[in-house]
Amino acid sequence: MNRHLSVLTSLLWLALVACAMPLPTATADPIAKIRLGYTGLNSGISPVSVAYESGFFQQNGLEVTAITSYRSADAAIQDLRQGKIEFALAGPPAMLAAEADGADLVMILGLNNTLYYDFIVQPQITQGRDLQGKRVGVAAGPGASATAARYALTQIFNLDPDRDVTLVPIGNEEDRLSALQTRQIDATVLSPFNTIKAKRLGLSLMASLWNVSIPYQTEGVVVNRAYLNQQPQVIRAFTKSVVQATAFYLDPKNHDPIKKILIKYVKSDDAEYVETIYTQMTQSILQRAPYVTEAGMQMNLVESKAAMAKGIRVADVIDNSFVQAVDDSGLIKALTK
């Protein structure tokens, strides 16, 4: 019942903003102070960061404190469960593990909906059979990087990831790139915009997965369902802010201000690197209507033994009603013009 009321309220509210302009000139009355947690480079360059840096949250009545110190999605989800933050940018594996442990979490926005990885190797590795007996770095626990590595090994290189190689859990992308550079591992998967760093280090690109368009929910915005039910106006304002920020991101006129934000978040003024990130984000990752994909979440769900054992379904952990309300209001279409 609460979910249906939330959807109806969203639709009524967003009907009032159907003609909203991309950059509102007036700041809305404050709705709430919220805390936002995220981890790693991918989160830092999302439209959520643009919404934060470009004032869209403020224009929609949200005072946001961004917490960026998490080394893992598990840590961010743990703080979300404990009420230390209200929003977490995280991948489904951490959310599903918490769900199986009794949490009641829901993903409300999809930020990256494909296996967006390159398979990077030591330069002497040139074909699939060269990987036999080698060490392949992935993030700790199940998740996008492990899925991407397994997909590449089985579908591209015809190898058994459980017998032909050793999967080594190693931190985030920066950690894995460092491990590859120091020859602690022989191969790993990296986001395409980190491939430029790898190539400069003398490492080789062996295969790209992102141009295959494999449906996979890599990252999204997660909240507690109780918070969603209690604060639907905050969820609406957050969703609207991200939609506006995405349109701002995708508008070629904003190339320079977006690059300034990227430089801040990736902590690099390397022109080629930053331009690569901008190109990849605008051409391949960002979606104007940030729905959580059911197929992408299902791929995550079947990888989670604990969630499957608990009988958790995709419908239990996603709520696209707020994005749908924005879409139905005509705001996304208006911002696309």
mmCIF file of C-alpha atoms in Angstrom:
data_model
loop_
_atom_site.group_PDB
_atom_site.id
_atom_site.type_symbol
_atom_site.label_atom_id
_atom_site.label_comp_id
_atom_site.label_asym_id
_atom_site.label_seq_id
_atom_site.Cartn_x
_atom_site.Cartn_y
_atom_site.Cartn_z
ATOM 1 C CA MET A 1 0.000 0.000 0.000
ATOM 2 C CA ASN A 2 2.789 2.458 0.919
ATOM 3 C CA ARG A 3 4.535 1.840 -2.377
ATOM 4 C CA HIS A 4 1.350 2.565 -4.372
ATOM 5 C CA LEU A 5 0.771 5.771 -2.400
ATOM 6 C CA SER A 6 4.379 6.758 -3.021
ATOM 7 C CA VAL A 7 3.970 6.280 -6.779
ATOM 8 C CA LEU A 8 0.718 8.274 -6.842
ATOM 9 C CA THR A 9 2.243 11.095 -4.800
ATOM 10 C CA SER A 10 5.274 11.144 -7.105
ATOM 11 C CA LEU A 11 3.111 11.467 -10.195
ATOM 12 C CA LEU A 12 1.011 14.280 -8.739
ATOM 13 C CA TRP A 13 4.052 16.207 -7.568
ATOM 14 C CA LEU A 14 6.032 15.843 -10.764
ATOM 15 C CA ALA A 15 3.072 16.969 -12.870
ATOM 16 C CA LEU A 16 3.759 20.403 -11.413
ATOM 17 C CA VAL A 17 7.296 20.457 -12.813
ATOM 18 C CA ALA A 18 6.617 19.128 -16.297
ATOM 19 C CA CYS A 19 7.714 22.392 -17.830
ATOM 20 C CA ALA A 20 10.807 22.841 -15.654
ATOM 21 C CA MET A 21 13.890 24.285 -17.311
ATOM 22 C CA PRO A 22 17.284 22.514 -17.183
ATOM 23 C CA LEU A 23 18.765 25.080 -14.787
ATOM 24 C CA PRO A 24 16.169 26.554 -12.393
ATOM 25 C CA THR A 25 17.003 30.109 -11.449
ATOM 26 C CA ALA A 26 15.493 30.033 -7.975
ATOM 27 C CA THR A 27 16.609 27.938 -5.025
ATOM 28 C CA ALA A 28 13.811 25.855 -3.556
ATOM 29 C CA ASP A 29 12.905 26.034 0.111
ATOM 30 C CA PRO A 30 14.985 23.513 2.064
ATOM 31 C CA ILE A 31 13.454 20.053 2.216
ATOM 32 C CA ALA A 32 16.107 18.092 4.078
ATOM 33 C CA LYS A 33 19.736 17.671 4.974
ATOM 34 C CA ILE A 34 21.024 14.364 3.647
ATOM 35 C CA ARG A 35 24.265 12.412 3.790
ATOM 36 C CA LEU A 36 25.532 10.627 0.695
ATOM 37 C CA GLY A 37 28.182 7.905 0.727
ATOM 38 C CA TYR A 38 30.104 6.501 -2.214
ATOM 39 C CA THR A 39 33.262 4.592 -3.017
ATOM 40 C CA GLY A 40 35.866 4.598 -5.726
ATOM 41 C CA LEU A 41 36.367 6.405 -9.007
ATOM 42 C CA ASN A 42 33.216 5.287 -10.811
ATOM 43 C CA SER A 43 30.978 6.890 -8.200
ATOM 44 C CA GLY A 44 33.030 10.070 -8.245
ATOM 45 C CA ILE A 45 32.308 10.780 -11.895
ATOM 46 C CA SER A 46 28.605 9.952 -11.852
ATOM 47 C CA PRO A 47 25.814 12.483 -12.435
ATOM 48 C CA VAL A 48 25.317 12.415 -8.672
ATOM 49 C CA SER A 49 28.647 14.204 -8.331
ATOM 50 C CA VAL A 50 27.595 16.681 -11.003
ATOM 51 C CA ALA A 51 24.321 17.300 -9.155
ATOM 52 C CA TYR A 52 26.353 17.985 -6.027
ATOM 53 C CA GLU A 53 28.972 20.228 -7.626
ATOM 54 C CA SER A 54 26.668 22.141 -9.985
ATOM 55 C CA GLY A 55 24.027 23.018 -7.414
ATOM 56 C CA PHE A 56 21.124 20.880 -8.598
ATOM 57 C CA PHE A 57 20.604 19.341 -5.159
ATOM 58 C CA GLN A 58 20.525 22.791 -3.600
ATOM 59 C CA GLN A 59 18.138 24.107 -6.259
ATOM 60 C CA ASN A 60 15.777 21.266 -5.386
ATOM 61 C CA GLY A 61 15.900 21.906 -1.668
ATOM 62 C CA LEU A 62 18.508 19.360 -0.582
ATOM 63 C CA GLU A 63 21.507 20.163 1.548
ATOM 64 C CA VAL A 64 23.895 17.300 0.796
ATOM 65 C CA THR A 65 26.958 16.196 2.685
ATOM 66 C CA ALA A 66 29.043 13.878 0.486
ATOM 67 C CA ILE A 67 31.038 11.232 2.340
ATOM 68 C CA THR A 68 33.729 9.759 0.107
ATOM 69 C CA SER A 69 35.946 7.835 2.483
ATOM 70 C CA TYR A 70 34.511 4.347 1.970
ATOM 71 C CA ARG A 71 36.949 1.790 0.627
ATOM 72 C CA SER A 72 34.192 -0.698 -0.152
ATOM 73 C CA ALA A 73 30.514 -0.765 -0.999
ATOM 74 C CA ASP A 74 30.005 -3.094 1.972
ATOM 75 C CA ALA A 75 31.149 -0.330 4.340
ATOM 76 C CA ALA A 76 28.835 2.220 2.730
ATOM 77 C CA ILE A 77 25.892 -0.172 2.891
ATOM 78 C CA GLN A 78 26.639 -0.919 6.537
ATOM 79 C CA ASP A 79 26.472 2.785 7.392
ATOM 80 C CA LEU A 80 23.282 3.071 5.343
ATOM 81 C CA ARG A 81 21.704 0.301 7.396
ATOM 82 C CA GLN A 82 22.725 2.028 10.613
ATOM 83 C CA GLY A 83 21.302 5.361 9.519
ATOM 84 C CA LYS A 84 24.671 7.123 9.368
ATOM 85 C CA ILE A 85 23.914 8.076 5.760
ATOM 86 C CA GLU A 86 20.636 8.312 3.845
ATOM 87 C CA PHE A 87 21.865 7.530 0.321
ATOM 88 C CA ALA A 88 24.610 5.162 -0.863
ATOM 89 C CA LEU A 89 26.109 4.813 -4.323
ATOM 90 C CA ALA A 90 26.886 1.130 -4.459
ATOM 91 C CA GLY A 91 26.745 -2.031 -6.514
ATOM 92 C CA PRO A 92 24.014 -4.650 -6.013
ATOM 93 C CA PRO A 93 26.254 -7.360 -4.432
ATOM 94 C CA ALA A 94 26.750 -5.392 -1.206
ATOM 95 C CA MET A 95 23.075 -4.446 -1.138
ATOM 96 C CA LEU A 96 21.924 -8.034 -1.755
ATOM 97 C CA ALA A 97 24.234 -9.392 0.946
ATOM 98 C CA ALA A 98 22.713 -6.937 3.400
ATOM 99 C CA GLU A 99 19.218 -7.810 2.193
ATOM 100 C CA ALA A 100 19.881 -11.486 2.854
ATOM 101 C CA ASP A 101 21.052 -10.468 6.324
ATOM 102 C CA GLY A 102 17.729 -8.852 7.133
ATOM 103 C CA ALA A 103 18.067 -5.329 5.755
ATOM 104 C CA ASP A 104 15.251 -3.732 3.771
ATOM 105 C CA LEU A 105 17.071 -1.776 1.077
ATOM 106 C CA VAL A 106 15.994 -0.644 -2.362
ATOM 107 C CA MET A 107 17.828 0.675 -5.414
ATOM 108 C CA ILE A 108 16.025 3.707 -6.811
ATOM 109 C CA LEU A 109 18.376 4.863 -9.607
ATOM 110 C CA GLY A 110 20.575 2.955 -12.037
ATOM 111 C CA LEU A 111 23.865 4.749 -12.716
ATOM 112 C CA ASN A 112 25.794 2.124 -14.690
ATOM 113 C CA ASN A 113 23.813 -0.622 -16.349
ATOM 114 C CA THR A 114 26.347 -2.709 -18.206
ATOM 115 C CA LEU A 115 29.566 -4.672 -17.663
ATOM 116 C CA TYR A 116 31.741 -1.703 -18.412
ATOM 117 C CA TYR A 117 35.206 -3.257 -18.373
ATOM 118 C CA ASP A 118 38.353 -3.902 -20.383
ATOM 119 C CA PHE A 119 40.436 -7.028 -19.824
ATOM 120 C CA ILE A 120 44.030 -5.874 -19.201
ATOM 121 C CA VAL A 121 47.052 -8.192 -19.173
ATOM 122 C CA GLN A 122 50.825 -8.296 -18.903
ATOM 123 C CA PRO A 123 52.353 -7.568 -22.348
ATOM 124 C CA GLN A 124 53.658 -11.111 -22.866
ATOM 125 C CA ILE A 125 50.097 -12.477 -22.736
ATOM 126 C CA THR A 126 48.696 -12.343 -26.257
ATOM 127 C CA GLN A 127 46.085 -15.111 -26.470
ATOM 128 C CA GLY A 128 43.673 -17.016 -24.280
ATOM 129 C CA ARG A 129 45.856 -20.037 -23.680
ATOM 130 C CA ASP A 130 48.570 -17.760 -22.280
ATOM 131 C CA LEU A 131 46.273 -17.117 -19.317
ATOM 132 C CA GLN A 132 46.316 -20.725 -18.121
ATOM 133 C CA GLY A 133 47.759 -20.924 -14.634
ATOM 134 C CA LYS A 134 47.846 -17.139 -14.307
ATOM 135 C CA ARG A 135 46.528 -14.869 -11.520
ATOM 136 C CA VAL A 136 43.560 -12.640 -12.402
ATOM 137 C CA GLY A 137 42.741 -9.760 -10.043
ATOM 138 C CA VAL A 138 39.138 -8.922 -9.151
ATOM 139 C CA ALA A 139 37.464 -6.932 -6.385
ATOM 140 C CA ALA A 140 36.896 -8.827 -3.146
ATOM 141 C CA GLY A 141 33.655 -10.812 -3.091
ATOM 142 C CA PRO A 142 31.065 -11.167 -5.860
ATOM 143 C CA GLY A 143 30.379 -8.171 -8.022
ATOM 144 C CA ALA A 144 30.817 -6.531 -11.395
ATOM 145 C CA SER A 145 34.569 -7.031 -11.737
ATOM 146 C CA ALA A 146 34.357 -10.720 -10.827
ATOM 147 C CA THR A 147 31.452 -11.201 -13.231
ATOM 148 C CA ALA A 148 33.327 -9.349 -15.976
ATOM 149 C CA ALA A 149 36.457 -11.424 -15.438
ATOM 150 C CA ARG A 150 34.490 -14.665 -15.475
ATOM 151 C CA TYR A 151 32.589 -13.625 -18.587
ATOM 152 C CA ALA A 152 35.798 -12.780 -20.444
ATOM 153 C CA LEU A 153 37.512 -15.994 -19.377
ATOM 154 C CA THR A 154 34.605 -18.246 -20.351
ATOM 155 C CA GLN A 155 33.018 -16.482 -23.317
ATOM 156 C CA ILE A 156 36.053 -14.886 -24.958
ATOM 157 C CA PHE A 157 39.036 -17.036 -23.967
ATOM 158 C CA ASN A 158 37.283 -20.413 -23.534
ATOM 159 C CA LEU A 159 38.774 -20.984 -20.085
ATOM 160 C CA ASP A 160 37.327 -22.256 -16.828
ATOM 161 C CA PRO A 161 37.840 -19.491 -14.245
ATOM 162 C CA ASP A 162 37.683 -22.016 -11.399
ATOM 163 C CA ARG A 163 40.300 -24.393 -12.830
ATOM 164 C CA ASP A 164 42.420 -22.653 -15.448
ATOM 165 C CA VAL A 165 43.267 -19.465 -13.536
ATOM 166 C CA THR A 166 43.419 -18.181 -9.966
ATOM 167 C CA LEU A 167 41.042 -15.331 -9.160
ATOM 168 C CA VAL A 168 42.744 -13.007 -6.683
ATOM 169 C CA PRO A 169 40.640 -10.545 -4.626
ATOM 170 C CA ILE A 170 42.403 -7.163 -4.655
ATOM 171 C CA GLY A 171 40.648 -3.946 -3.575
ATOM 172 C CA ASN A 172 39.434 -1.359 -6.031
ATOM 173 C CA GLU A 173 40.543 -0.540 -9.578
ATOM 174 C CA GLU A 174 43.509 1.551 -8.502
ATOM 175 C CA ASP A 175 44.692 -1.293 -6.282
ATOM 176 C CA ARG A 176 44.317 -3.810 -9.094
ATOM 177 C CA LEU A 177 46.174 -1.605 -11.555
ATOM 178 C CA SER A 178 48.992 -1.224 -9.040
ATOM 179 C CA ALA A 179 49.078 -4.995 -8.503
ATOM 180 C CA LEU A 180 49.271 -5.531 -12.246
ATOM 181 C CA GLN A 181 52.056 -2.978 -12.558
ATOM 182 C CA THR A 182 54.090 -4.688 -9.827
ATOM 183 C CA ARG A 183 53.382 -8.128 -11.341
ATOM 184 C CA GLN A 184 51.485 -9.410 -8.330
ATOM 185 C CA ILE A 185 48.844 -10.478 -10.848
ATOM 186 C CA ASP A 186 48.896 -11.249 -14.557
ATOM 187 C CA ALA A 187 45.544 -9.828 -15.610
ATOM 188 C CA THR A 188 42.567 -7.855 -14.354
ATOM 189 C CA VAL A 189 39.499 -5.953 -15.516
ATOM 190 C CA LEU A 190 39.407 -2.150 -15.475
ATOM 191 C CA SER A 191 36.937 0.506 -16.514
ATOM 192 C CA PRO A 192 37.804 1.682 -20.042
ATOM 193 C CA PHE A 193 38.869 5.125 -18.929
ATOM 194 C CA ASN A 194 41.539 3.483 -16.756
ATOM 195 C CA THR A 195 42.839 1.562 -19.749
ATOM 196 C CA ILE A 196 44.767 4.643 -20.826
ATOM 197 C CA LYS A 197 46.729 4.490 -17.562
ATOM 198 C CA ALA A 198 47.393 0.787 -18.060
ATOM 199 C CA LYS A 199 48.688 1.286 -21.591
ATOM 200 C CA ARG A 200 51.048 3.999 -20.415
ATOM 201 C CA LEU A 201 52.470 1.490 -17.951
ATOM 202 C CA GLY A 202 53.229 -0.927 -20.773
ATOM 203 C CA LEU A 203 50.257 -3.186 -20.099
ATOM 204 C CA SER A 204 48.042 -4.553 -22.881
ATOM 205 C CA LEU A 205 44.337 -4.405 -23.687
ATOM 206 C CA MET A 206 43.283 -7.947 -24.554
ATOM 207 C CA ALA A 207 39.502 -7.585 -24.843
ATOM 208 C CA SER A 208 36.700 -5.074 -24.304
ATOM 209 C CA LEU A 209 33.400 -6.100 -22.740
ATOM 210 C CA TRP A 210 31.584 -2.765 -22.757
ATOM 211 C CA ASN A 211 30.906 -2.723 -26.498
ATOM 212 C CA VAL A 212 29.079 -6.069 -26.200
ATOM 213 C CA SER A 213 26.310 -4.375 -24.147
ATOM 214 C CA ILE A 214 25.967 -7.107 -21.544
ATOM 215 C CA PRO A 215 23.065 -6.141 -19.232
ATOM 216 C CA TYR A 216 24.393 -5.848 -15.713
ATOM 217 C CA GLN A 217 23.475 -3.474 -12.906
ATOM 218 C CA THR A 218 26.940 -2.305 -11.917
ATOM 219 C CA GLU A 219 26.041 0.643 -9.703
ATOM 220 C CA GLY A 220 23.043 2.558 -8.439
ATOM 221 C CA VAL A 221 21.603 4.694 -5.665
ATOM 222 C CA VAL A 222 20.442 2.706 -2.643
ATOM 223 C CA VAL A 223 18.233 3.786 0.271
ATOM 224 C CA ASN A 224 16.441 2.124 3.156
ATOM 225 C CA ARG A 225 12.850 1.335 2.226
ATOM 226 C CA ALA A 226 11.642 2.853 5.496
ATOM 227 C CA TYR A 227 13.323 6.128 4.522
ATOM 228 C CA LEU A 228 11.751 5.978 1.064
ATOM 229 C CA ASN A 229 8.303 5.553 2.590
ATOM 230 C CA GLN A 230 8.836 8.250 5.217
ATOM 231 C CA GLN A 231 10.550 10.831 2.989
ATOM 232 C CA PRO A 232 9.153 10.482 -0.548
ATOM 233 C CA GLN A 233 9.577 14.227 -1.146
ATOM 234 C CA VAL A 234 13.322 13.861 -0.562
ATOM 235 C CA ILE A 235 13.521 10.912 -2.965
ATOM 236 C CA ARG A 236 11.636 12.965 -5.563
ATOM 237 C CA ALA A 237 13.994 15.902 -5.167
ATOM 238 C CA PHE A 238 17.044 13.617 -5.342
ATOM 239 C CA THR A 239 15.755 11.882 -8.476
ATOM 240 C CA LYS A 240 14.931 15.161 -10.192
ATOM 241 C CA SER A 241 18.407 16.520 -9.331
ATOM 242 C CA VAL A 242 20.169 13.512 -10.866
ATOM 243 C CA VAL A 243 18.026 13.687 -14.016
ATOM 244 C CA GLN A 244 18.831 17.386 -14.402
ATOM 245 C CA ALA A 245 22.528 16.759 -13.753
ATOM 246 C CA THR A 246 22.582 14.005 -16.364
ATOM 247 C CA ALA A 247 21.084 16.347 -18.966
ATOM 248 C CA PHE A 248 23.637 18.997 -17.978
ATOM 249 C CA TYR A 249 26.427 16.397 -18.273
ATOM 250 C CA LEU A 250 25.284 15.306 -21.730
ATOM 251 C CA ASP A 251 24.925 18.807 -23.146
ATOM 252 C CA PRO A 252 28.054 19.534 -25.234
ATOM 253 C CA LYS A 253 27.882 23.181 -24.137
ATOM 254 C CA ASN A 254 28.907 22.044 -20.658
ATOM 255 C CA HIS A 255 32.050 20.206 -21.747
ATOM 256 C CA ASP A 256 34.394 22.554 -19.867
ATOM 257 C CA PRO A 257 32.545 22.744 -16.516
ATOM 258 C CA ILE A 258 32.071 18.977 -16.529
ATOM 259 C CA LYS A 259 35.784 18.465 -17.123
ATOM 260 C CA LYS A 260 36.559 20.720 -14.156
ATOM 261 C CA ILE A 261 34.391 18.479 -11.981
ATOM 262 C CA LEU A 262 36.108 15.381 -13.359
ATOM 263 C CA ILE A 263 39.532 16.834 -12.598
ATOM 264 C CA LYS A 264 38.467 17.381 -8.998
ATOM 265 C CA TYR A 265 37.035 13.904 -8.484
ATOM 266 C CA VAL A 266 39.634 11.826 -10.293
ATOM 267 C CA LYS A 267 42.384 13.962 -8.746
ATOM 268 C CA SER A 268 44.169 14.345 -12.058
ATOM 269 C CA ASP A 269 44.629 17.141 -14.568
ATOM 270 C CA ASP A 270 45.964 14.755 -17.202
ATOM 271 C CA ALA A 271 44.160 16.139 -20.259
ATOM 272 C CA GLU A 272 44.015 12.888 -22.227
ATOM 273 C CA TYR A 273 42.833 10.873 -19.232
ATOM 274 C CA VAL A 274 40.098 13.353 -18.281
ATOM 275 C CA GLU A 275 38.913 13.690 -21.880
ATOM 276 C CA THR A 276 38.714 9.900 -22.151
ATOM 277 C CA ILE A 277 36.521 9.750 -19.063
ATOM 278 C CA TYR A 278 34.283 12.495 -20.416
ATOM 279 C CA THR A 279 33.904 10.717 -23.761
ATOM 280 C CA GLN A 280 33.192 7.323 -22.237
ATOM 281 C CA MET A 281 30.646 8.731 -19.803
ATOM 282 C CA THR A 282 28.753 10.817 -22.338
ATOM 283 C CA GLN A 283 28.811 8.280 -25.155
ATOM 284 C CA SER A 284 28.438 4.961 -23.357
ATOM 285 C CA ILE A 285 27.422 5.109 -19.691
ATOM 286 C CA LEU A 286 24.998 7.913 -18.941
ATOM 287 C CA GLN A 287 21.297 7.394 -19.538
ATOM 288 C CA ARG A 288 18.834 10.270 -19.429
ATOM 289 C CA ALA A 289 16.226 8.157 -17.645
ATOM 290 C CA PRO A 290 18.235 6.329 -14.949
ATOM 291 C CA TYR A 291 16.070 3.263 -14.512
ATOM 292 C CA VAL A 292 17.401 0.289 -12.597
ATOM 293 C CA THR A 293 17.418 -2.559 -15.111
ATOM 294 C CA GLU A 294 15.561 -5.713 -14.127
ATOM 295 C CA ALA A 295 17.740 -7.913 -16.344
ATOM 296 C CA GLY A 296 20.885 -6.343 -14.929
ATOM 297 C CA MET A 297 19.722 -6.817 -11.357
ATOM 298 C CA GLN A 298 18.703 -10.405 -12.094
ATOM 299 C CA MET A 299 22.272 -11.170 -13.145
ATOM 300 C CA ASN A 300 23.421 -9.915 -9.760
ATOM 301 C CA LEU A 301 20.746 -11.816 -7.942
ATOM 302 C CA VAL A 302 21.661 -15.214 -9.365
ATOM 303 C CA GLU A 303 25.266 -14.585 -8.296
ATOM 304 C CA SER A 304 24.203 -14.088 -4.668
ATOM 305 C CA LYS A 305 23.753 -17.486 -3.029
ATOM 306 C CA ALA A 306 22.553 -15.882 0.190
ATOM 307 C CA ALA A 307 19.920 -13.773 -1.563
ATOM 308 C CA MET A 308 18.725 -16.703 -3.642
ATOM 309 C CA ALA A 309 18.478 -18.872 -0.520
ATOM 310 C CA LYS A 310 16.274 -16.217 1.076
ATOM 311 C CA GLY A 311 13.981 -16.168 -1.957
ATOM 312 C CA ILE A 312 14.701 -12.515 -2.710
ATOM 313 C CA ARG A 313 13.328 -11.330 -6.049
ATOM 314 C CA VAL A 314 14.270 -8.410 -8.275
ATOM 315 C CA ALA A 315 10.957 -6.710 -7.450
ATOM 316 C CA ASP A 316 11.911 -6.784 -3.769
ATOM 317 C CA VAL A 317 15.052 -4.680 -4.219
ATOM 318 C CA ILE A 318 14.320 -2.102 -6.919
ATOM 319 C CA ASP A 319 11.847 0.777 -7.129
ATOM 320 C CA ASN A 320 11.700 2.593 -10.449
ATOM 321 C CA SER A 321 8.550 4.539 -9.546
ATOM 322 C CA PHE A 322 10.368 7.829 -8.936
ATOM 323 C CA VAL A 323 12.246 7.697 -12.238
ATOM 324 C CA GLN A 324 9.028 6.644 -13.939
ATOM 325 C CA ALA A 325 7.234 9.636 -12.435
ATOM 326 C CA VAL A 326 9.924 12.005 -13.730
ATOM 327 C CA ASP A 327 9.743 10.335 -17.140
ATOM 328 C CA ASP A 328 5.944 10.509 -17.265
ATOM 329 C CA SER A 329 5.984 14.173 -16.247
ATOM 330 C CA GLY A 330 7.785 15.096 -19.465
ATOM 331 C CA LEU A 331 10.754 16.584 -17.642
ATOM 332 C CA ILE A 332 13.314 14.277 -19.247
ATOM 333 C CA LYS A 333 11.931 15.015 -22.702
ATOM 334 C CA ALA A 334 11.996 18.748 -21.972
ATOM 335 C CA LEU A 335 15.601 18.592 -20.823
ATOM 336 C CA THR A 336 16.618 16.710 -23.969
ATOM 337 C CA LYS A 337 15.628 19.543 -26.309
#
